Amino acid sequence: MDLDAVTKQSVLHAKPDGLILQYGTAGFRTKAEHLDHVMFRMGLLAVLRSKQTKSTIGVMVTASHNPEEDNGVKLVDPLGEMLAASWEEHATCLANAEEQHLPRVLVDISEKAAVDLHQDAFVVIGRDTRPSSERLSQSVIDGVTVLGGQFYDYGLLTTPQLHYMVFCRNSNGQYGKATVEGYYQKLSSAFVELTKQAFCRGDDHRTLKVDCANGIGALKLAEMKHYFSPGLSVQLFNDGTKGKLNHLCGADFVKSHQKPPQGIEMRANERCCSFDGDADRIVYYYHDADGQFHLIDGDKIATLISSFLKELLLEIGDGLSLGVVQTAYANGSSTRYLEEVMKVPVYCTKTGVKHLHHKAQEFDIGVYFEANGHGTVLFSKAAETKIKQLAKESEDEKRKAAKMLENIIDLFNQTIGDAISDMLVIEAILALKGLTVQQWDALYTDLPNRQLKVKVADRQVISTTDAERQVVKPPGLQEAINDLVKKYRLSRAFVRPSGTEDIVRVYAEADSQENTDSLAYEVSLAVFQLAGGIGERPQRGLIIFLKHYQNHSLEIALLENGLWFSSFKSLLGKAVE
């Protein structure tokens, strides 16, 4: 390891004074202008991780659903999964090291992780469409090359595509061909084969409008769509030709604001979906005949997929285990439907994709989705082997179901949530089941829910257990929450500290929006009183009714602590303050 060369090169990627960043589930994210040194150092770290694992490591330059001005970076481990937790600590130490300490930190990481510095290293790199991404990607390459690592720059990729490439390379091609073309062919072939027997109710059933968030998903879906047509016709909106990345569009906007993105024309009962900026999340939605907006989020996506898989498993009758993994933020109605109607076991983990992914690996078939639309399905090696065997050897009906499962395996990107892959799975299931988007939405009715934040002096005064659903400390808070929940039907509430700032997040749901808002307020007040709240005490929401006279619709805004809580910040093009 030529530390002198590292020191000389690092001067060209100098760390801004006083900047401290934390590597989390999403890697590093901040304003793009602050990330040059981080990118260089993650190139260094990727080489060390590659040497230690004797595998290809990925580096993805993206900030996902963040504004266009931001950027970020995350490393991808050998099986296409997220970076191991112990190496997240190394990433944080390396990114925050002062220039004069950088060589020492590199040596420390090498010693702690028992890195064989004579081992070859290979790193693959991808980036999204942000204006800053190409320059920052070059900084990663500078870090890789100064430590003698080899690299391949894929250029523009969705985040899930880079995860896919890493796994393909480390499985010696068994998972697939490590090219963009290979990705398109694998998924499209599985989709076409799976939907051959679909009952099609005319072209309108197989047309989908896709909001691409003005991001990388638009480029890749435009390249890919001819592979799976005419089975599915996709119309792309917010494709990056105009408009800013994630601005008033994309999955995060639609989920957060509970309304359609700008730049897409929706007719009644048309199926529409939105990707996020790096195409690892997807949500569906539609307008009904009365013009009311209906969101179909990750909970309902998981329910559709789980129900379909359960039916196929019953057909093959081979005792394979199926489990659904959620977080505490999953709507209670989805959990009840899965457990009580579909008889599918549901498990809850802490918030964060890595927790869901690890839990899903415990089953023959593990389904996980966050409400935000990030998720996938994992198949154990034993399950894959059994399904492929049954697809060859079974009697007609059992073989048909096993063949469907075999194609489903290839259609999912099992490394990470993938909007393109998930979209194709959903479209295949809807076609095979002959379901409209309204019938899918009607599987169950979401309980009203509300999320609030409470400022506290120190978020560490709150600790939780039971997948963040129960408070351990401070004393008395969980008892207070239990008493408040008892006041309302079909209700539950939990609180958890933020991972990044001194706030406590409050979640509540109940049988009506009025009861939900009351419960959320009362729990927020209990947190403020018992967990060291600072600033203004939580206030009951003030409902303000605004008449939109041009179309006589009624818009509702909720004023919470003097700030607009809902998305309705403007009326007739004028700001409402």
Coordinates of C-alpha atoms in Angstrom, one line a residue:
M1 CA 0.0 0.0 0.0
D2 CA 1.7 3.1 -1.3
L3 CA 0.7 5.6 1.5
D4 CA 2.9 8.4 0.0
A5 CA 0.9 8.2 -3.3
V6 CA -2.4 8.2 -1.3
T7 CA -1.3 11.3 0.5
K8 CA -0.4 13.1 -2.7
Q9 CA -3.6 12.2 -4.4
S10 CA -5.7 13.0 -1.4
V11 CA -4.5 16.6 -1.5
L12 CA -6.4 16.9 -4.8
H13 CA -9.6 15.7 -2.9
A14 CA -9.2 17.7 0.2
K15 CA -11.7 17.3 3.1
P16 CA -13.5 20.5 4.1
D17 CA -12.8 21.7 7.6
G18 CA -15.2 20.6 10.2
L19 CA -17.4 18.4 8.0
I20 CA -18.5 15.2 9.8
L21 CA -20.6 12.6 8.0
Q22 CA -22.1 9.3 9.1
Y23 CA -22.4 6.2 6.9
G24 CA -25.9 4.7 7.3
T25 CA -28.3 2.5 5.4
A26 CA -28.2 4.9 2.5
G27 CA -24.5 5.3 2.6
F28 CA -23.3 8.9 2.7
R29 CA -25.6 11.7 1.5
T30 CA -25.2 15.5 1.6
K31 CA -24.8 18.4 -0.8
A32 CA -22.8 17.4 -3.8
E33 CA -20.1 20.1 -3.3
H34 CA -19.1 18.5 0.0
L35 CA -18.5 15.0 -1.3
D36 CA -15.3 15.0 -3.4
H37 CA -13.1 13.7 -0.6
V38 CA -15.7 11.1 0.5
M39 CA -15.8 9.7 -3.0
F40 CA -12.0 9.4 -3.2
R41 CA -11.9 7.7 0.2
M42 CA -14.7 5.3 -0.7
G43 CA -12.6 4.3 -3.7
L44 CA -9.8 3.5 -1.2
L45 CA -12.2 1.6 1.1
A46 CA -13.7 -0.4 -1.8
V47 CA -10.2 -1.7 -2.7
L48 CA -9.6 -2.8 0.9
R49 CA -13.0 -4.5 1.1
S50 CA -12.3 -6.2 -2.2
K51 CA -9.0 -7.5 -1.0
Q52 CA -10.5 -8.7 2.3
T53 CA -13.4 -10.6 0.7
K54 CA -11.4 -11.7 -2.4
S55 CA -14.5 -10.5 -4.4
T56 CA -15.7 -7.7 -6.6
I57 CA -17.1 -4.8 -4.7
G58 CA -19.5 -2.1 -6.0
V59 CA -19.6 1.6 -5.5
M60 CA -22.8 3.5 -6.5
V61 CA -22.8 7.3 -6.8
T62 CA -26.4 8.4 -6.0
A63 CA -28.6 10.2 -3.5
S64 CA -31.7 8.3 -4.5
H65 CA -34.9 10.3 -3.8
N66 CA -32.9 13.4 -2.4
P67 CA -33.0 16.7 -4.3
E68 CA -30.9 17.0 -7.4
E69 CA -28.3 19.3 -5.6
D70 CA -27.4 16.4 -3.3
N71 CA -25.4 13.4 -4.0
G72 CA -24.2 10.3 -2.1
V73 CA -22.3 7.1 -2.3
K74 CA -22.7 3.6 -1.0
L75 CA -20.7 0.4 -1.3
V76 CA -22.1 -2.9 -2.4
D77 CA -20.9 -6.2 -0.8
P78 CA -20.1 -9.4 -2.7
L79 CA -23.6 -11.0 -2.9
G80 CA -25.1 -7.7 -4.0
E81 CA -26.2 -6.8 -0.5
M82 CA -25.5 -3.6 1.5
L83 CA -22.1 -3.1 3.1
A84 CA -21.5 -5.1 6.3
A85 CA -22.2 -3.1 9.5
S86 CA -18.5 -3.4 10.7
W87 CA -17.4 -1.8 7.5
E88 CA -19.9 1.0 7.8
E89 CA -17.9 2.0 10.9
H90 CA -14.7 1.9 8.8
A91 CA -16.4 4.0 6.1
T92 CA -17.3 6.7 8.7
C93 CA -13.8 6.8 10.2
L94 CA -12.2 7.1 6.8
A95 CA -14.5 9.8 5.5
N96 CA -14.0 11.9 8.7
A97 CA -10.2 11.5 9.1
E98 CA -8.2 14.7 8.8
E99 CA -5.7 14.7 6.0
Q100 CA -2.7 14.1 8.2
H101 CA -4.4 11.1 9.8
L102 CA -5.6 9.4 6.6
P103 CA -2.6 7.0 6.1
R104 CA -2.9 5.9 9.7
V105 CA -6.6 5.2 9.4
L106 CA -6.0 3.1 6.3
V107 CA -3.4 1.0 8.1
D108 CA -5.8 0.6 11.1
I109 CA -8.6 -0.6 8.9
S110 CA -6.3 -3.0 7.1
E111 CA -5.1 -4.5 10.4
K112 CA -8.5 -4.6 12.2
A113 CA -10.1 -6.3 9.2
A114 CA -7.1 -8.6 8.5
V115 CA -6.8 -7.4 4.9
D116 CA -4.3 -9.2 2.7
L117 CA -2.7 -6.2 1.0
H118 CA -1.1 -8.4 -1.7
Q119 CA -4.5 -9.7 -2.8
D120 CA -5.8 -8.3 -6.1
A121 CA -8.8 -5.9 -5.9
F122 CA -11.6 -5.3 -8.4
V123 CA -14.3 -2.6 -8.1
V124 CA -17.3 -1.8 -10.3
I125 CA -18.8 1.7 -10.4
G126 CA -22.2 3.0 -11.3
R127 CA -23.8 6.5 -11.2
D128 CA -27.2 8.2 -11.5
T129 CA -28.1 11.1 -13.7
R130 CA -27.3 14.0 -11.3
P131 CA -25.1 16.8 -12.8
S132 CA -22.5 16.1 -10.2
S133 CA -22.4 12.3 -10.5
E134 CA -19.9 12.0 -13.4
R135 CA -17.3 14.2 -11.6
L136 CA -17.8 12.4 -8.3
S137 CA -17.5 9.0 -10.0
Q138 CA -14.1 10.0 -11.3
S139 CA -13.1 10.8 -7.7
V140 CA -14.0 7.2 -6.8
I141 CA -11.9 5.9 -9.7
D142 CA -8.9 8.0 -8.4
G143 CA -9.2 6.3 -5.0
V144 CA -9.4 2.9 -6.6
T145 CA -6.4 3.3 -8.9
V146 CA -4.1 5.0 -6.3
L147 CA -4.3 1.8 -4.2
G148 CA -3.6 -0.4 -7.3
G149 CA -7.2 -1.7 -7.7
Q150 CA -8.7 -2.6 -11.0
F151 CA -12.1 -1.3 -11.9
Y152 CA -14.9 -1.3 -14.5
D153 CA -17.0 1.8 -14.8
Y154 CA -20.6 0.9 -15.9
G155 CA -21.5 4.6 -16.2
L156 CA -25.2 5.3 -15.9
L157 CA -27.0 2.6 -13.9
T158 CA -29.9 2.3 -11.6
T159 CA -28.8 1.4 -8.1
P160 CA -30.4 -2.1 -8.3
Q161 CA -28.6 -2.7 -11.6
L162 CA -25.2 -2.2 -9.9
H163 CA -26.2 -4.5 -7.1
Y164 CA -27.2 -7.1 -9.7
M165 CA -23.8 -6.7 -11.6
V166 CA -21.8 -7.3 -8.4
F167 CA -23.7 -10.5 -7.6
C168 CA -23.4 -11.7 -11.2
R169 CA -19.6 -11.2 -11.1
N170 CA -19.2 -12.9 -7.8
S171 CA -21.4 -15.9 -8.7
N172 CA -19.3 -16.5 -11.8
G173 CA -22.3 -15.7 -13.9
Q174 CA -24.7 -18.2 -12.2
Y175 CA -27.0 -15.4 -11.2
G176 CA -26.9 -13.8 -14.6
K177 CA -24.7 -12.0 -17.1
A178 CA -23.0 -9.0 -15.6
T179 CA -24.0 -6.6 -18.3
V180 CA -27.0 -4.2 -18.8
E181 CA -28.1 -6.3 -21.7
G182 CA -27.9 -9.4 -19.5
Y183 CA -30.1 -7.7 -16.9
Y184 CA -32.7 -6.7 -19.6
Q185 CA -32.7 -10.2 -21.1
K186 CA -33.0 -12.1 -17.8
L187 CA -35.9 -10.1 -16.4
S188 CA -37.7 -9.7 -19.8
S189 CA -37.5 -13.4 -20.7
A190 CA -39.0 -14.3 -17.3
F191 CA -41.8 -11.8 -17.7
V192 CA -42.7 -12.9 -21.2
E193 CA -42.6 -16.6 -20.2
L194 CA -44.7 -15.9 -17.1
T195 CA -47.4 -13.9 -18.8
K196 CA -47.8 -16.3 -21.8
Q197 CA -51.0 -17.7 -20.3
A198 CA -52.3 -14.4 -18.9
F199 CA -55.9 -13.6 -19.4
C200 CA -55.8 -10.3 -21.2
R201 CA -58.9 -8.0 -21.2
G202 CA -57.9 -5.8 -24.0
D203 CA -54.9 -3.5 -24.5
D204 CA -55.9 -1.0 -21.7
H205 CA -55.3 -3.7 -19.1
R206 CA -51.7 -4.0 -20.2
T207 CA -50.8 -0.4 -20.5
L208 CA -49.0 1.3 -17.6
K209 CA -48.1 5.0 -17.1
V210 CA -44.7 5.3 -15.3
D211 CA -43.4 8.5 -13.6
C212 CA -39.6 8.1 -13.7
A213 CA -38.9 11.0 -11.3
N214 CA -36.7 12.6 -14.0
G215 CA -34.1 10.1 -13.1
I216 CA -32.0 7.1 -14.3
G217 CA -35.1 4.8 -14.3
A218 CA -36.3 6.7 -17.4
L219 CA -33.2 6.0 -19.4
K220 CA -33.0 2.3 -18.5
L221 CA -36.8 1.6 -18.9
A222 CA -36.7 3.3 -22.3
E223 CA -33.8 1.0 -23.3
M224 CA -35.5 -2.1 -21.9
K225 CA -39.2 -1.7 -22.9
H226 CA -38.9 -3.2 -26.3
Y227 CA -37.6 -6.4 -24.7
F228 CA -41.0 -7.1 -23.0
S229 CA -43.4 -5.5 -25.4
P230 CA -46.1 -6.2 -26.7
G231 CA -46.9 -8.0 -23.4
L232 CA -46.7 -4.7 -21.6
S233 CA -46.8 -1.2 -23.0
V234 CA -45.2 1.4 -20.7
Q235 CA -45.7 5.2 -21.3
L236 CA -42.8 7.2 -19.6
F237 CA -43.4 10.5 -17.9
N238 CA -40.9 12.8 -16.1
D239 CA -38.3 11.2 -18.2
G240 CA -35.5 13.8 -17.6
T241 CA -36.0 15.7 -20.8
K242 CA -37.3 18.6 -18.8
G243 CA -37.9 19.1 -15.0
K244 CA -35.5 18.4 -12.1
L245 CA -34.7 15.1 -10.5
N246 CA -37.3 14.2 -7.8
H247 CA -38.9 17.7 -8.0
L248 CA -42.7 17.3 -7.5
C249 CA -42.5 13.8 -8.8
G250 CA -41.2 10.3 -8.0
A251 CA -42.2 7.6 -5.5
D252 CA -41.2 9.6 -2.4
F253 CA -43.1 12.7 -3.5
V254 CA -46.3 10.6 -4.2
K255 CA -46.1 8.7 -1.0
S256 CA -45.3 11.7 1.2
H257 CA -47.8 14.1 -0.4
Q258 CA -50.6 11.5 -1.1
K259 CA -51.2 13.0 -4.6
P260 CA -50.0 12.3 -8.2
P261 CA -46.8 13.7 -9.5
Q262 CA -46.7 16.7 -11.8
G263 CA -46.1 15.9 -15.4
I264 CA -48.4 12.9 -15.7
E265 CA -51.9 12.9 -17.2
M266 CA -54.3 10.5 -15.4
R267 CA -57.6 9.3 -16.6
A268 CA -60.1 7.6 -14.3
N269 CA -59.0 4.1 -13.2
E270 CA -55.8 4.1 -15.1
R271 CA -52.9 2.2 -13.6
C272 CA -49.9 4.5 -12.9
C273 CA -46.7 4.0 -10.9
S274 CA -43.8 6.1 -9.8
F275 CA -40.1 5.2 -9.4
D276 CA -37.8 7.2 -7.2
G277 CA -34.6 8.9 -8.4
D278 CA -32.4 5.8 -8.5
A279 CA -35.2 3.3 -9.3
D280 CA -35.1 1.2 -6.1
R281 CA -38.6 2.2 -4.9
I282 CA -42.0 1.9 -6.6
V283 CA -45.6 2.9 -5.6
Y284 CA -48.8 2.5 -7.7
Y285 CA -51.8 4.8 -7.7
Y286 CA -55.0 5.8 -9.7
H287 CA -57.8 8.2 -9.7
D288 CA -61.3 6.7 -9.3
A289 CA -64.4 7.8 -11.3
D290 CA -65.0 10.6 -8.7
G291 CA -61.5 12.0 -9.1
Q292 CA -60.3 10.7 -5.7
F293 CA -56.7 9.8 -5.5
H294 CA -55.8 6.2 -4.3
L295 CA -52.2 5.3 -3.3
I296 CA -51.1 1.7 -3.4
D297 CA -47.9 1.6 -1.4
G298 CA -45.3 -1.1 -0.4
D299 CA -47.7 -2.7 2.1
K300 CA -50.3 -3.5 -0.7
I301 CA -47.5 -4.5 -3.1
A302 CA -46.3 -7.1 -0.5
T303 CA -49.8 -8.3 0.0
L304 CA -50.4 -8.9 -3.7
I305 CA -47.1 -10.7 -4.2
S306 CA -47.5 -12.8 -1.0
S307 CA -51.0 -13.8 -1.9
F308 CA -49.9 -15.0 -5.4
L309 CA -46.9 -16.9 -4.0
K310 CA -49.1 -18.6 -1.3
E311 CA -51.5 -19.8 -4.1
L312 CA -48.6 -21.3 -6.1
L313 CA -47.1 -22.9 -3.0
L314 CA -50.4 -24.6 -2.2
E315 CA -50.5 -25.9 -5.8
I316 CA -47.0 -27.5 -5.6
G317 CA -47.7 -28.7 -2.0
D318 CA -44.1 -29.2 -1.0
G319 CA -44.0 -27.6 2.4
L320 CA -41.8 -24.6 1.5
S321 CA -42.0 -21.8 4.1
L322 CA -43.3 -18.4 3.2
G323 CA -42.8 -15.3 5.5
V324 CA -43.6 -11.6 5.1
V325 CA -41.3 -9.1 6.8
Q326 CA -42.6 -5.6 7.7
T327 CA -41.5 -2.8 9.9
A328 CA -43.7 -1.1 12.6
Y329 CA -44.7 1.5 10.0
A330 CA -46.7 -1.1 8.0
N331 CA -50.4 -0.4 8.1
G332 CA -52.2 -2.5 10.6
S333 CA -54.8 -3.5 8.0
S334 CA -52.1 -5.1 5.8
T335 CA -50.8 -7.2 8.7
R336 CA -54.3 -8.3 9.7
Y337 CA -55.2 -9.2 6.1
L338 CA -52.0 -11.3 5.6
E339 CA -52.3 -13.1 9.0
E340 CA -56.1 -13.6 9.2
V341 CA -57.2 -13.9 5.6
M342 CA -54.2 -15.2 3.7
K343 CA -52.8 -17.2 6.7
V344 CA -49.3 -16.0 5.9
P345 CA -47.0 -15.5 8.9
V346 CA -45.8 -11.8 9.3
Y347 CA -42.7 -10.7 11.2
C348 CA -41.6 -7.3 12.2
T349 CA -38.1 -5.9 12.3
K350 CA -36.4 -2.6 13.1
T351 CA -36.7 0.1 10.5
G352 CA -34.1 -0.1 7.8
V353 CA -33.8 -2.3 4.6
K354 CA -30.8 -4.3 6.0
H355 CA -32.9 -5.5 8.9
L356 CA -35.8 -6.6 6.6
H357 CA -33.4 -8.3 4.2
H358 CA -31.7 -10.3 6.9
K359 CA -34.9 -11.5 8.4
A360 CA -36.3 -12.5 5.0
Q361 CA -33.3 -14.8 4.5
E362 CA -34.6 -17.0 7.3
F363 CA -37.4 -18.4 5.1
D364 CA -37.6 -20.6 2.0
I365 CA -39.3 -17.6 0.4
G366 CA -39.1 -14.3 2.2
V367 CA -41.1 -11.2 1.1
Y368 CA -40.2 -7.8 2.4
F369 CA -41.4 -4.4 1.5
E370 CA -41.3 -1.1 3.3
A371 CA -44.4 1.1 3.0
N372 CA -42.3 3.5 0.9
G373 CA -42.2 0.9 -1.9
H374 CA -38.7 -0.5 -1.4
G375 CA -38.7 -4.3 -1.3
T376 CA -38.2 -7.6 -3.0
V377 CA -38.5 -11.4 -2.5
L378 CA -35.7 -13.7 -1.5
F379 CA -35.6 -17.5 -2.4
S380 CA -33.3 -19.8 -0.5
K381 CA -31.0 -22.1 -2.5
A382 CA -33.0 -25.1 -1.2
A383 CA -36.2 -23.5 -2.4
E384 CA -34.8 -22.7 -5.8
T385 CA -33.5 -26.2 -6.3
K386 CA -36.8 -27.8 -5.2
I387 CA -38.9 -25.5 -7.5
K388 CA -36.7 -26.2 -10.5
Q389 CA -36.9 -29.9 -9.9
L390 CA -40.7 -29.8 -9.7
A391 CA -40.9 -27.7 -12.8
K392 CA -39.2 -30.6 -14.7
E393 CA -40.7 -33.6 -13.0
S394 CA -44.2 -32.9 -11.7
E395 CA -47.6 -33.7 -13.0
D396 CA -49.4 -31.0 -15.2
E397 CA -50.9 -28.7 -12.6
K398 CA -48.1 -28.9 -10.1
R399 CA -45.5 -28.5 -13.0
K400 CA -47.4 -25.4 -14.2
A401 CA -47.3 -23.8 -10.8
A402 CA -43.6 -24.7 -10.3
K403 CA -42.8 -23.2 -13.7
M404 CA -44.5 -20.0 -12.7
L405 CA -42.4 -19.9 -9.5
E406 CA -39.3 -20.6 -11.6
N407 CA -40.0 -17.5 -13.7
I408 CA -40.8 -15.5 -10.6
I409 CA -37.4 -16.3 -9.2
D410 CA -35.7 -14.9 -12.3
L411 CA -38.0 -11.9 -12.5
F412 CA -37.1 -10.7 -9.0
N413 CA -33.8 -8.9 -8.3
Q414 CA -33.0 -10.7 -5.1
T415 CA -30.1 -8.4 -4.2
I416 CA -32.2 -5.3 -3.3
G417 CA -35.5 -3.6 -4.0
D418 CA -35.7 -2.8 -7.7
A419 CA -38.5 -0.7 -9.2
I420 CA -38.2 -2.1 -12.7
S421 CA -38.2 -5.7 -11.5
D422 CA -41.0 -5.1 -9.0
M423 CA -43.1 -3.4 -11.7
L424 CA -42.8 -6.4 -14.0
V425 CA -43.7 -8.8 -11.2
I426 CA -46.8 -6.7 -10.3
E427 CA -47.9 -6.4 -13.9
A428 CA -47.5 -10.2 -14.4
I429 CA -49.5 -11.0 -11.3
L430 CA -52.3 -8.6 -12.3
A431 CA -52.4 -10.0 -15.8
L432 CA -52.4 -13.6 -14.6
K433 CA -55.1 -13.0 -12.0
G434 CA -57.2 -10.8 -14.3
L435 CA -57.2 -8.1 -11.6
T436 CA -57.8 -4.4 -12.2
V437 CA -56.0 -1.8 -10.1
Q438 CA -59.3 -1.1 -8.2
Q439 CA -59.7 -4.8 -7.3
W440 CA -56.1 -4.9 -6.1
D441 CA -56.7 -1.8 -4.0
A442 CA -59.9 -3.3 -2.6
L443 CA -58.1 -6.3 -1.0
Y444 CA -58.3 -4.3 2.3
T445 CA -58.8 -0.7 3.4
D446 CA -55.9 1.1 5.0
L447 CA -56.4 2.4 8.5
P448 CA -55.9 6.2 8.8
N449 CA -52.4 7.0 10.1
R450 CA -50.5 10.0 11.2
Q451 CA -46.7 10.6 11.7
L452 CA -45.4 13.5 13.8
K453 CA -42.1 14.6 15.2
V454 CA -41.2 15.9 18.7
K455 CA -38.0 17.8 19.3
V456 CA -36.1 16.6 22.4
A457 CA -32.9 17.7 24.1
D458 CA -31.3 14.2 23.6
R459 CA -32.8 11.5 21.4
Q460 CA -30.8 8.9 23.3
V461 CA -33.1 9.2 26.3
I462 CA -35.5 6.9 24.3
S463 CA -34.6 3.3 23.8
T464 CA -36.9 0.7 22.3
T465 CA -37.4 -3.1 21.9
D466 CA -39.7 -5.5 20.0
A467 CA -38.7 -4.1 16.6
E468 CA -39.1 -0.5 17.9
R469 CA -42.7 -1.0 18.9
Q470 CA -42.2 -0.8 22.7
V471 CA -40.4 1.8 24.7
V472 CA -37.9 0.6 27.4
K473 CA -37.0 4.0 28.6
P474 CA -37.7 6.6 29.9
P475 CA -39.8 5.0 32.6
G476 CA -43.6 5.5 32.3
L477 CA -43.7 6.4 28.6
Q478 CA -44.8 3.0 27.3
E479 CA -47.4 2.8 30.0
A480 CA -48.7 6.2 29.0
I481 CA -48.9 5.1 25.3
N482 CA -50.7 1.9 26.3
D483 CA -53.3 3.9 28.2
L484 CA -53.8 6.3 25.3
V485 CA -54.2 3.5 22.7
K486 CA -57.0 1.9 24.8
K487 CA -59.2 4.9 24.2
Y488 CA -59.6 4.3 20.4
R489 CA -60.8 1.4 18.2
L490 CA -58.3 -0.5 16.0
S491 CA -55.6 1.7 17.3
R492 CA -51.9 1.4 17.9
A493 CA -49.0 3.8 18.4
F494 CA -45.3 3.7 18.8
V495 CA -42.4 6.1 19.1
R496 CA -38.8 5.8 18.1
P497 CA -35.8 8.1 18.1
S498 CA -34.4 9.5 14.8
G499 CA -31.1 8.0 13.8
T500 CA -29.7 11.4 12.7
E501 CA -31.2 14.2 14.7
D502 CA -32.6 15.0 18.2
I503 CA -36.2 14.3 17.4
V504 CA -38.6 11.5 18.3
R505 CA -40.8 10.1 15.6
V506 CA -44.4 9.3 16.5
Y507 CA -46.7 6.9 14.6
A508 CA -50.4 6.4 15.3
E509 CA -53.3 4.7 13.6
A510 CA -56.9 4.2 14.5
D511 CA -60.4 3.6 13.1
S512 CA -60.9 7.2 11.8
Q513 CA -58.7 10.1 10.8
E514 CA -60.1 12.2 13.7
N515 CA -59.2 9.5 16.3
T516 CA -55.8 9.0 14.6
D517 CA -54.9 12.6 14.8
S518 CA -56.1 12.8 18.5
L519 CA -54.0 9.8 19.4
A520 CA -50.9 11.1 17.6
Y521 CA -51.2 14.5 19.4
E522 CA -51.7 12.8 22.8
V523 CA -48.7 10.5 22.3
S524 CA -46.6 13.4 21.1
L525 CA -47.5 15.3 24.3
A526 CA -46.5 12.3 26.4
V527 CA -43.2 12.2 24.6
F528 CA -42.7 15.9 25.2
Q529 CA -43.4 15.6 28.9
L530 CA -41.6 12.4 29.7
A531 CA -38.6 12.4 27.2
G532 CA -37.3 15.9 27.6
G533 CA -39.2 17.8 24.9
I534 CA -37.8 21.2 23.9
G535 CA -39.3 24.2 22.1
E536 CA -43.1 24.6 21.7
R537 CA -45.3 22.0 23.2
P538 CA -47.2 19.9 20.7
Q539 CA -50.6 21.5 19.8
R540 CA -53.7 19.9 18.6
G541 CA -53.9 20.2 14.8
L542 CA -55.9 23.1 13.5
I543 CA -58.0 22.0 10.5
I544 CA -58.3 24.7 7.9
F545 CA -60.8 24.2 5.1
L546 CA -59.9 25.9 1.9
K547 CA -62.4 26.3 -0.9
H548 CA -61.0 25.8 -4.4
Y549 CA -63.7 27.6 -6.3
Q550 CA -62.6 26.8 -9.8
N551 CA -63.6 23.1 -9.6
H552 CA -65.6 23.2 -6.3
S553 CA -63.3 20.6 -4.7
L554 CA -62.5 20.9 -1.0
E555 CA -58.9 20.8 0.0
I556 CA -57.8 20.3 3.6
A557 CA -54.6 21.4 5.2
L558 CA -53.5 20.6 8.7
L559 CA -51.6 23.2 10.5
E560 CA -49.3 21.6 13.1
N561 CA -47.1 23.6 15.4
G562 CA -47.3 26.6 13.1
L563 CA -46.0 24.6 10.1
W564 CA -48.0 23.1 7.2
F565 CA -48.2 19.4 8.0
S566 CA -49.8 18.3 4.8
S567 CA -48.8 18.9 1.2
F568 CA -51.4 21.6 0.4
K569 CA -49.2 24.6 0.6
S570 CA -50.7 26.5 -2.3
L571 CA -54.1 27.3 -3.6
L572 CA -54.8 28.8 -7.0
G573 CA -51.0 29.1 -7.5
K574 CA -50.6 31.3 -4.5
A575 CA -48.7 30.4 -1.3
V576 CA -50.8 29.9 1.8
E577 CA -49.1 31.0 5.0

